[in-house]
Amino acid sequence: MANLYNTMYNPDVLSCIANLSNDEVFTPPEVANAMLDMLPQELFSNPDTTFLDPACKSGVFLREIAKRLLDGLEPIIPDLQERTDHIFQEQLYGIAITELTSHLSRRSLYCSKTANGNYSVTHFDTVDGNVRYKIIQHRWQNGNCVFCGAAQSQYDRSDDLETHAYEFIHTVRPEDIFNMKFDVIIGNPPYQLATGGGTEEKKSATQAKPVYHRFIEQAKKLNPRYLCMIIPARWYSGGIGLNQFRYDMINDKHITKLVDYINSKDCFQGVDIAGGVCYFLWERDNENDACEITNISGNSSTVSIRSLNEFESLFIRSNEAIHIIYKVMAKSSRFMNEMVSPIDTFGIPSKEKGHSKKQEGDILLLHTLGYNKQGVSYISPNKIKKEPSSYR
């Protein structure tokens, strides 16, 4: 078995799989192992440690965990088949996100797409083994799923199509899925779902609703000893459905490590995810203000030990920017956020361009004419709907 895992995947087929989309990104083996390296390595020498991947796609996390357990448990369970049976049947569990990825995951883990097949390296009485896939239906209310927020217009589909109703987050009792507790929950959850936003004229403007945070929130309900997931870094600045999640994350003293990729292509080759990606380690039994934050950009990296909420509600992702910020704060107590507004400062619609000839009582209006071009016109003070005294 050990030789099988070390040779049959060279070159590693899981390094070669093309990603389905930016919403469902396969994890390269080297990234999965970097995440596993953050965990206490004694976990892989303990026959009682249990692992769950709640969003299996290629099965890479469970496969790489199996490799480590096969080595770590050899002194305790010398017989290879006995050790294999124990690891695969008692320690490793997964929930696939689609029927296709359930086959991929079992093939990666058991060397057979069916756990009870002739070629499975360990024998189960069921097809799934410990990597399950169950067709789940969304629960619609007012046009959206109450669990994940998916738009009914987009995902109310027939049984022969994938509904992307992920089992792990479509239940109020995730502990009932396997009826057991887990020491480690690790994975790469789906990132977003289309909400059906946009107009008939602008179908390309269809909005997407994040779902990755729901996997993290659900995992915490299971109260594992360790939680490790790789997700888009967009949560740093909040946004649609993420403001409460962002607040909870930067104030969570159980997050002990955060690895940040400003450019997602440095982590997922060829995949462009706006804002980059990150993975983190959450430790149930460790509560501390200090978090080890690693910035990775190309071949360079920086490491800083600091609090995620060092600047209260504002998370500064760049380690190199911290000392600059403190220098600025030492010189001034008034900053740009008090002087500018990103949108709707005076209640003037963004399409307002004013008129070219000044009339009595008019005030000057500076506005954009497109990329790097500025227009100058005039506007009546009656157009000022917010804080009319602030323009004087």
Tab-separated table of C-alpha atoms in Angstrom:
chain	number	residue	atom	x	y	z
A	1	MET	CA	0.000	0.000	0.000
A	2	ALA	CA	2.705	2.506	0.945
A	3	ASN	CA	4.588	1.766	-2.280
A	4	LEU	CA	1.347	2.014	-4.241
A	5	TYR	CA	0.645	5.540	-2.987
A	6	ASN	CA	4.249	6.572	-3.614
A	7	THR	CA	4.457	5.327	-7.207
A	8	MET	CA	1.116	5.091	-8.956
A	9	TYR	CA	0.535	8.860	-8.878
A	10	ASN	CA	3.769	9.872	-10.605
A	11	PRO	CA	3.068	12.167	-12.345
A	12	ASP	CA	0.272	12.910	-9.901
A	13	VAL	CA	-3.022	12.854	-11.786
A	14	LEU	CA	-4.535	15.218	-9.219
A	15	SER	CA	-1.953	17.842	-10.201
A	16	CYS	CA	-3.145	17.601	-13.802
A	17	ILE	CA	-6.917	17.864	-13.382
A	18	ALA	CA	-8.343	21.027	-14.963
A	19	ASN	CA	-10.548	23.064	-12.680
A	20	LEU	CA	-14.241	23.041	-13.440
A	21	SER	CA	-14.620	26.762	-12.766
A	22	ASN	CA	-13.520	29.514	-10.418
A	23	ASP	CA	-16.395	28.455	-8.149
A	24	GLU	CA	-15.246	24.852	-7.668
A	25	VAL	CA	-11.456	24.789	-7.604
A	26	PHE	CA	-9.508	21.543	-7.252
A	27	THR	CA	-6.715	21.675	-4.698
A	28	PRO	CA	-3.206	20.799	-5.917
A	29	PRO	CA	-1.508	18.105	-3.765
A	30	GLU	CA	1.270	20.504	-2.757
A	31	VAL	CA	-1.283	22.992	-1.388
A	32	ALA	CA	-3.159	20.239	0.453
A	33	ASN	CA	0.106	19.162	2.058
A	34	ALA	CA	1.017	22.728	3.026
A	35	MET	CA	-2.304	22.909	4.852
A	36	LEU	CA	-1.721	19.552	6.528
A	37	ASP	CA	1.719	20.753	7.613
A	38	MET	CA	0.016	23.373	9.803
A	39	LEU	CA	-1.563	20.660	11.938
A	40	PRO	CA	0.272	19.038	14.881
A	41	GLN	CA	1.992	16.087	13.214
A	42	GLU	CA	1.344	13.774	16.148
A	43	LEU	CA	-2.241	13.575	14.896
A	44	PHE	CA	-0.994	11.239	12.180
A	45	SER	CA	0.482	8.838	14.715
A	46	ASN	CA	-2.730	8.458	16.678
A	47	PRO	CA	-5.098	5.623	15.636
A	48	ASP	CA	-8.035	7.476	17.204
A	49	THR	CA	-7.725	10.745	15.219
A	50	THR	CA	-10.668	11.280	12.867
A	51	PHE	CA	-10.678	13.486	9.756
A	52	LEU	CA	-13.509	14.945	7.676
A	53	ASP	CA	-13.446	16.685	4.298
A	54	PRO	CA	-16.964	18.149	3.968
A	55	ALA	CA	-16.476	19.253	0.345
A	56	CYS	CA	-14.667	16.469	-1.519
A	57	LYS	CA	-13.829	17.146	-5.146
A	58	SER	CA	-10.706	15.194	-6.103
A	59	GLY	CA	-10.210	13.470	-2.754
A	60	VAL	CA	-6.731	14.930	-2.441
A	61	PHE	CA	-7.016	15.863	1.248
A	62	LEU	CA	-8.123	12.380	2.319
A	63	ARG	CA	-5.497	10.759	0.109
A	64	GLU	CA	-2.661	12.850	1.529
A	65	ILE	CA	-3.903	12.232	5.078
A	66	ALA	CA	-3.954	8.495	4.331
A	67	LYS	CA	-0.307	8.630	3.260
A	68	ARG	CA	0.697	10.260	6.525
A	69	LEU	CA	-1.348	7.853	8.628
A	70	LEU	CA	0.084	4.831	6.827
A	71	ASP	CA	3.560	5.979	7.871
A	72	GLY	CA	2.636	7.303	11.314
A	73	LEU	CA	0.688	4.232	12.481
A	74	GLU	CA	3.172	1.610	11.289
A	75	PRO	CA	4.765	1.201	14.753
A	76	ILE	CA	1.315	0.731	16.312
A	77	ILE	CA	-0.283	-1.430	13.593
A	78	PRO	CA	2.594	-3.197	11.796
A	79	ASP	CA	0.435	-5.301	9.448
A	80	LEU	CA	-0.149	-3.234	6.293
A	81	GLN	CA	-3.643	-4.500	5.443
A	82	GLU	CA	-4.813	-4.229	9.031
A	83	ARG	CA	-3.430	-0.707	9.175
A	84	THR	CA	-5.068	0.180	5.848
A	85	ASP	CA	-8.452	-1.159	6.949
A	86	HIS	CA	-8.301	0.753	10.228
A	87	ILE	CA	-7.331	4.071	8.608
A	88	PHE	CA	-9.834	3.959	5.762
A	89	GLN	CA	-12.746	2.586	7.755
A	90	GLU	CA	-12.287	4.305	11.115
A	91	GLN	CA	-10.393	7.552	10.524
A	92	LEU	CA	-11.159	9.077	7.112
A	93	TYR	CA	-14.535	10.520	6.092
A	94	GLY	CA	-15.705	12.710	3.245
A	95	ILE	CA	-18.810	14.342	1.775
A	96	ALA	CA	-18.635	14.841	-1.992
A	97	ILE	CA	-20.122	17.952	-3.581
A	98	THR	CA	-21.378	16.162	-6.741
A	99	GLU	CA	-21.847	12.601	-7.916
A	100	LEU	CA	-18.877	12.986	-10.278
A	101	THR	CA	-16.561	14.188	-7.517
A	102	SER	CA	-17.696	11.324	-5.287
A	103	HIS	CA	-16.315	8.911	-7.908
A	104	LEU	CA	-13.113	10.944	-8.228
A	105	SER	CA	-12.641	11.051	-4.461
A	106	ARG	CA	-13.168	7.318	-3.972
A	107	ARG	CA	-10.828	6.599	-6.864
A	108	SER	CA	-8.160	8.758	-5.234
A	109	LEU	CA	-8.652	7.279	-1.779
A	110	TYR	CA	-9.688	3.653	-2.307
A	111	CYS	CA	-8.155	3.228	-5.804
A	112	SER	CA	-11.678	2.303	-6.917
A	113	LYS	CA	-14.731	4.468	-7.612
A	114	THR	CA	-16.790	1.976	-5.605
A	115	ALA	CA	-15.721	1.208	-2.063
A	116	ASN	CA	-17.043	-2.360	-2.284
A	117	GLY	CA	-15.431	-3.039	-5.663
A	118	ASN	CA	-12.886	-5.738	-6.399
A	119	TYR	CA	-10.078	-3.206	-6.743
A	120	SER	CA	-10.730	-1.264	-3.564
A	121	VAL	CA	-7.705	-1.371	-1.253
A	122	THR	CA	-10.054	-1.912	1.684
A	123	HIS	CA	-13.423	-3.624	1.718
A	124	PHE	CA	-16.680	-1.865	2.552
A	125	ASP	CA	-20.172	-3.309	2.369
A	126	THR	CA	-21.447	-0.202	0.576
A	127	VAL	CA	-20.580	1.580	-2.670
A	128	ASP	CA	-19.832	4.843	-0.865
A	129	GLY	CA	-17.629	3.604	1.943
A	130	ASN	CA	-16.861	6.664	4.044
A	131	VAL	CA	-17.064	9.056	1.082
A	132	ARG	CA	-20.733	9.737	0.688
A	133	TYR	CA	-22.821	11.618	-1.829
A	134	LYS	CA	-26.516	12.170	-1.324
A	135	ILE	CA	-28.863	14.070	-3.626
A	136	ILE	CA	-30.149	16.998	-1.596
A	137	GLN	CA	-32.881	19.443	-2.526
A	138	HIS	CA	-32.821	23.139	-1.788
A	139	ARG	CA	-35.467	24.479	0.550
A	140	TRP	CA	-37.100	27.403	-1.246
A	141	GLN	CA	-38.538	30.450	0.449
A	142	ASN	CA	-39.294	33.711	-1.345
A	143	GLY	CA	-37.294	32.630	-4.376
A	144	ASN	CA	-34.101	31.600	-2.550
A	145	CYS	CA	-32.787	28.609	-0.613
A	146	VAL	CA	-32.989	29.173	3.133
A	147	PHE	CA	-29.720	27.290	3.649
A	148	CYS	CA	-27.372	28.591	0.948
A	149	GLY	CA	-29.221	31.517	-0.641
A	150	ALA	CA	-29.237	29.955	-4.131
A	151	ALA	CA	-31.757	31.496	-6.519
A	152	GLN	CA	-34.723	29.248	-7.244
A	153	SER	CA	-34.751	30.509	-10.837
A	154	GLN	CA	-31.223	29.159	-11.297
A	155	TYR	CA	-31.153	25.952	-9.243
A	156	ASP	CA	-34.689	24.516	-9.173
A	157	ARG	CA	-33.750	21.671	-11.508
A	158	SER	CA	-34.835	18.180	-12.461
A	159	ASP	CA	-33.258	15.178	-10.752
A	160	ASP	CA	-30.985	14.456	-13.732
A	161	LEU	CA	-29.097	17.742	-13.248
A	162	GLU	CA	-26.765	18.779	-10.450
A	163	THR	CA	-28.567	21.105	-8.053
A	164	HIS	CA	-25.428	22.094	-6.108
A	165	ALA	CA	-27.360	21.674	-2.867
A	166	TYR	CA	-24.376	20.671	-0.763
A	167	GLU	CA	-25.301	18.208	1.973
A	168	PHE	CA	-22.990	19.623	4.628
A	169	ILE	CA	-24.639	23.053	4.658
A	170	HIS	CA	-28.215	21.962	3.895
A	171	THR	CA	-29.008	20.735	7.377
A	172	VAL	CA	-29.416	22.265	10.810
A	173	ARG	CA	-27.751	19.228	12.390
A	174	PRO	CA	-24.487	18.450	10.561
A	175	GLU	CA	-23.496	16.106	13.395
A	176	ASP	CA	-26.182	13.668	12.194
A	177	ILE	CA	-24.542	13.097	8.801
A	178	PHE	CA	-22.015	10.583	10.158
A	179	ASN	CA	-23.248	10.509	13.772
A	180	MET	CA	-19.772	11.119	15.123
A	181	LYS	CA	-17.328	13.827	16.140
A	182	PHE	CA	-14.179	14.781	14.245
A	183	ASP	CA	-10.789	15.904	15.426
A	184	VAL	CA	-9.907	17.599	12.136
A	185	ILE	CA	-12.142	19.175	9.490
A	186	ILE	CA	-10.214	20.213	6.403
A	187	GLY	CA	-11.121	21.081	2.834
A	188	ASN	CA	-11.659	23.463	-0.054
A	189	PRO	CA	-15.376	24.311	-0.178
A	190	PRO	CA	-17.288	25.645	-3.205
A	191	TYR	CA	-16.905	29.393	-3.355
A	192	GLN	CA	-20.122	30.860	-4.743
A	193	LEU	CA	-23.481	30.322	-6.429
A	194	ALA	CA	-25.294	32.450	-9.004
A	195	THR	CA	-28.210	34.347	-7.451
A	196	GLY	CA	-30.076	35.200	-10.633
A	197	GLY	CA	-29.259	38.899	-10.345
A	198	GLY	CA	-28.885	41.211	-13.312
A	199	THR	CA	-31.358	42.237	-15.996
A	200	GLU	CA	-32.463	40.812	-19.314
A	201	GLU	CA	-30.261	43.424	-20.986
A	202	LYS	CA	-27.247	42.546	-18.866
A	203	LYS	CA	-27.164	38.834	-18.279
A	204	SER	CA	-23.424	39.124	-17.726
A	205	ALA	CA	-24.175	41.147	-14.607
A	206	THR	CA	-25.527	38.060	-12.848
A	207	GLN	CA	-24.429	38.292	-9.259
A	208	ALA	CA	-22.863	35.473	-7.302
A	209	LYS	CA	-23.588	34.642	-3.691
A	210	PRO	CA	-20.719	33.346	-1.543
A	211	VAL	CA	-21.223	29.959	0.124
A	212	TYR	CA	-17.727	29.131	1.418
A	213	HIS	CA	-18.363	30.914	4.712
A	214	ARG	CA	-21.343	28.653	5.354
A	215	PHE	CA	-19.061	25.602	5.293
A	216	ILE	CA	-16.832	27.223	7.910
A	217	GLU	CA	-19.756	28.204	10.122
A	218	GLN	CA	-21.213	24.706	9.824
A	219	ALA	CA	-17.857	23.091	10.594
A	220	LYS	CA	-17.548	25.112	13.785
A	221	LYS	CA	-20.894	23.688	14.928
A	222	LEU	CA	-19.203	20.279	15.014
A	223	ASN	CA	-16.614	21.697	17.426
A	224	PRO	CA	-13.562	19.923	15.945
A	225	ARG	CA	-10.158	20.239	17.565
A	226	TYR	CA	-8.782	21.707	14.342
A	227	LEU	CA	-10.405	23.385	11.343
A	228	CYS	CA	-8.458	24.219	8.196
A	229	MET	CA	-9.983	25.510	4.951
A	230	ILE	CA	-8.831	27.334	1.848
A	231	ILE	CA	-11.181	30.070	0.646
A	232	PRO	CA	-11.242	33.320	-1.355
A	233	ALA	CA	-9.669	36.243	0.524
A	234	ARG	CA	-12.533	38.567	-0.399
A	235	TRP	CA	-13.932	38.138	3.095
A	236	TYR	CA	-11.205	40.525	4.347
A	237	SER	CA	-13.330	43.443	3.126
A	238	GLY	CA	-16.785	41.917	3.698
A	239	GLY	CA	-19.441	42.323	1.019
A	240	ILE	CA	-22.646	40.531	0.073
A	241	GLY	CA	-23.506	38.140	2.898
A	242	LEU	CA	-20.016	38.350	4.400
A	243	ASN	CA	-20.076	41.253	6.844
A	244	GLN	CA	-21.024	39.189	9.892
A	245	PHE	CA	-18.648	36.413	8.820
A	246	ARG	CA	-15.840	38.946	8.448
A	247	TYR	CA	-16.515	40.344	11.928
A	248	ASP	CA	-16.561	36.838	13.418
A	249	MET	CA	-13.327	35.826	11.698
A	250	ILE	CA	-11.170	38.818	12.622
A	251	ASN	CA	-12.371	38.590	16.216
A	252	ASP	CA	-11.945	34.807	16.495
A	253	LYS	CA	-9.015	34.202	18.844
A	254	HIS	CA	-8.904	30.523	17.848
A	255	ILE	CA	-7.423	31.340	14.427
A	256	THR	CA	-3.722	30.776	14.984
A	257	LYS	CA	-2.374	30.771	11.404
A	258	LEU	CA	-3.395	32.522	8.201
A	259	VAL	CA	-1.610	32.040	4.861
A	260	ASP	CA	-2.509	34.703	2.306
A	261	TYR	CA	-1.987	34.642	-1.477
A	262	ILE	CA	-2.584	38.090	-2.975
A	263	ASN	CA	-2.537	36.499	-6.445
A	264	SER	CA	-4.578	33.292	-6.577
A	265	LYS	CA	-2.424	32.012	-9.457
A	266	ASP	CA	0.446	31.613	-6.997
A	267	CYS	CA	-1.707	29.001	-5.246
A	268	PHE	CA	-3.962	27.598	-7.992
A	269	GLN	CA	-2.041	27.611	-11.241
A	270	GLY	CA	-4.041	29.250	-14.022
A	271	VAL	CA	-7.015	30.151	-11.814
A	272	ASP	CA	-7.764	33.840	-11.358
A	273	ILE	CA	-9.816	34.545	-8.227
A	274	ALA	CA	-10.350	38.236	-7.605
A	275	GLY	CA	-8.760	39.326	-4.330
A	276	GLY	CA	-6.626	36.212	-3.991
A	277	VAL	CA	-7.083	33.226	-1.689
A	278	CYS	CA	-6.102	32.215	1.822
A	279	TYR	CA	-6.114	29.241	4.128
A	280	PHE	CA	-6.191	29.241	7.913
A	281	LEU	CA	-5.852	27.055	10.974
A	282	TRP	CA	-8.511	27.280	13.688
A	283	GLU	CA	-7.688	25.576	16.987
A	284	ARG	CA	-10.480	24.869	19.449
A	285	ASP	CA	-8.231	24.578	22.484
A	286	ASN	CA	-5.970	27.526	21.693
A	287	GLU	CA	-7.236	31.043	22.362
A	288	ASN	CA	-4.751	33.815	21.733
A	289	ASP	CA	-4.611	37.342	20.323
A	290	ALA	CA	-1.579	36.458	18.219
A	291	CYS	CA	-1.967	34.959	14.764
A	292	GLU	CA	0.873	33.916	12.457
A	293	ILE	CA	0.091	35.707	9.176
A	294	THR	CA	2.053	34.724	6.063
A	295	ASN	CA	1.867	36.798	2.866
A	296	ILE	CA	2.930	34.950	-0.288
A	297	SER	CA	3.555	36.770	-3.566
A	298	GLY	CA	5.400	34.942	-6.311
A	299	ASN	CA	8.560	33.472	-4.836
A	300	SER	CA	8.668	35.816	-1.845
A	301	SER	CA	6.912	35.605	1.502
A	302	THR	CA	6.735	37.542	4.754
A	303	VAL	CA	5.626	36.360	8.179
A	304	SER	CA	4.212	38.451	11.005
A	305	ILE	CA	2.768	37.565	14.400
A	306	ARG	CA	-0.111	39.941	15.076
A	307	SER	CA	-3.781	40.171	15.913
A	308	LEU	CA	-6.354	39.905	13.152
A	309	ASN	CA	-8.327	42.745	14.750
A	310	GLU	CA	-5.274	44.903	15.451
A	311	PHE	CA	-7.073	47.821	13.797
A	312	GLU	CA	-10.504	46.945	15.190
A	313	SER	CA	-12.890	46.380	12.253
A	314	LEU	CA	-10.191	46.847	9.600
A	315	PHE	CA	-7.994	43.893	8.664
A	316	ILE	CA	-4.668	44.834	7.081
A	317	ARG	CA	-3.553	41.899	4.947
A	318	SER	CA	-0.071	43.193	4.103
A	319	ASN	CA	2.571	42.545	6.749
A	320	GLU	CA	4.847	45.154	5.173
A	321	ALA	CA	2.172	47.847	5.463
A	322	ILE	CA	1.840	47.593	9.244
A	323	HIS	CA	4.901	49.665	10.185
A	324	ILE	CA	3.895	52.316	7.614
A	325	ILE	CA	0.443	52.595	9.157
A	326	TYR	CA	1.897	53.082	12.625
A	327	LYS	CA	4.207	55.808	11.313
A	328	VAL	CA	1.221	57.630	9.770
A	329	MET	CA	-0.829	57.232	12.947
A	330	ALA	CA	2.021	58.793	14.922
A	331	LYS	CA	1.824	61.903	12.720
A	332	SER	CA	-1.918	62.434	12.388
A	333	SER	CA	-5.241	61.542	13.944
A	334	ARG	CA	-7.357	62.470	10.892
A	335	PHE	CA	-7.453	60.144	7.894
A	336	MET	CA	-8.874	59.890	4.396
A	337	ASN	CA	-11.964	57.921	5.401
A	338	GLU	CA	-13.164	61.036	7.232
A	339	MET	CA	-12.661	63.222	4.167
A	340	VAL	CA	-13.839	61.092	1.247
A	341	SER	CA	-16.682	58.712	0.568
A	342	PRO	CA	-16.642	55.875	-1.948
A	343	ILE	CA	-20.152	56.622	-3.225
A	344	ASP	CA	-23.174	58.896	-2.772
A	345	THR	CA	-21.427	61.538	-0.682
A	346	PHE	CA	-23.980	64.277	-1.297
A	347	GLY	CA	-26.899	62.148	-2.444
A	348	ILE	CA	-26.198	63.062	-6.069
A	349	PRO	CA	-26.819	60.192	-8.528
A	350	SER	CA	-23.637	59.032	-10.228
A	351	LYS	CA	-25.200	59.669	-13.644
A	352	GLU	CA	-25.650	63.374	-12.827
A	353	LYS	CA	-23.422	65.455	-15.137
A	354	GLY	CA	-24.829	68.937	-14.412
A	355	HIS	CA	-25.081	71.662	-17.073
A	356	SER	CA	-22.358	73.557	-18.911
A	357	LYS	CA	-23.519	77.140	-18.296
A	358	LYS	CA	-23.499	78.524	-14.785
A	359	GLN	CA	-26.783	79.950	-13.535
A	360	GLU	CA	-27.316	82.134	-10.502
A	361	GLY	CA	-26.660	80.232	-7.302
A	362	ASP	CA	-25.104	77.224	-9.037
A	363	ILE	CA	-22.144	75.398	-7.556
A	364	LEU	CA	-19.249	73.710	-9.323
A	365	LEU	CA	-19.602	69.986	-10.040
A	366	LEU	CA	-16.568	67.845	-10.829
A	367	HIS	CA	-17.415	64.457	-12.310
A	368	THR	CA	-15.924	61.663	-14.368
A	369	LEU	CA	-16.199	61.360	-18.131
A	370	GLY	CA	-14.731	57.874	-18.200
A	371	TYR	CA	-11.300	56.439	-17.615
A	372	ASN	CA	-8.852	59.131	-16.475
A	373	LYS	CA	-11.046	61.986	-17.734
A	374	GLN	CA	-12.700	64.657	-15.600
A	375	GLY	CA	-15.673	66.829	-16.475
A	376	VAL	CA	-16.476	70.293	-15.106
A	377	SER	CA	-20.064	71.547	-14.980
A	378	TYR	CA	-22.570	73.270	-12.693
A	379	ILE	CA	-25.411	72.072	-10.533
A	380	SER	CA	-28.192	73.638	-8.464
A	381	PRO	CA	-27.779	73.423	-4.672
A	382	ASN	CA	-31.243	71.849	-4.606
A	383	LYS	CA	-29.629	68.703	-6.018
A	384	ILE	CA	-27.691	68.245	-2.772
A	385	LYS	CA	-29.763	65.683	-0.856
A	386	LYS	CA	-27.261	64.713	1.851
A	387	GLU	CA	-25.361	67.024	4.195
A	388	PRO	CA	-26.004	70.215	2.188
A	389	SER	CA	-23.831	72.223	4.561
A	390	SER	CA	-20.730	70.134	3.830
A	391	TYR	CA	-20.151	71.543	0.334
A	392	ARG	CA	-19.785	75.150	1.545
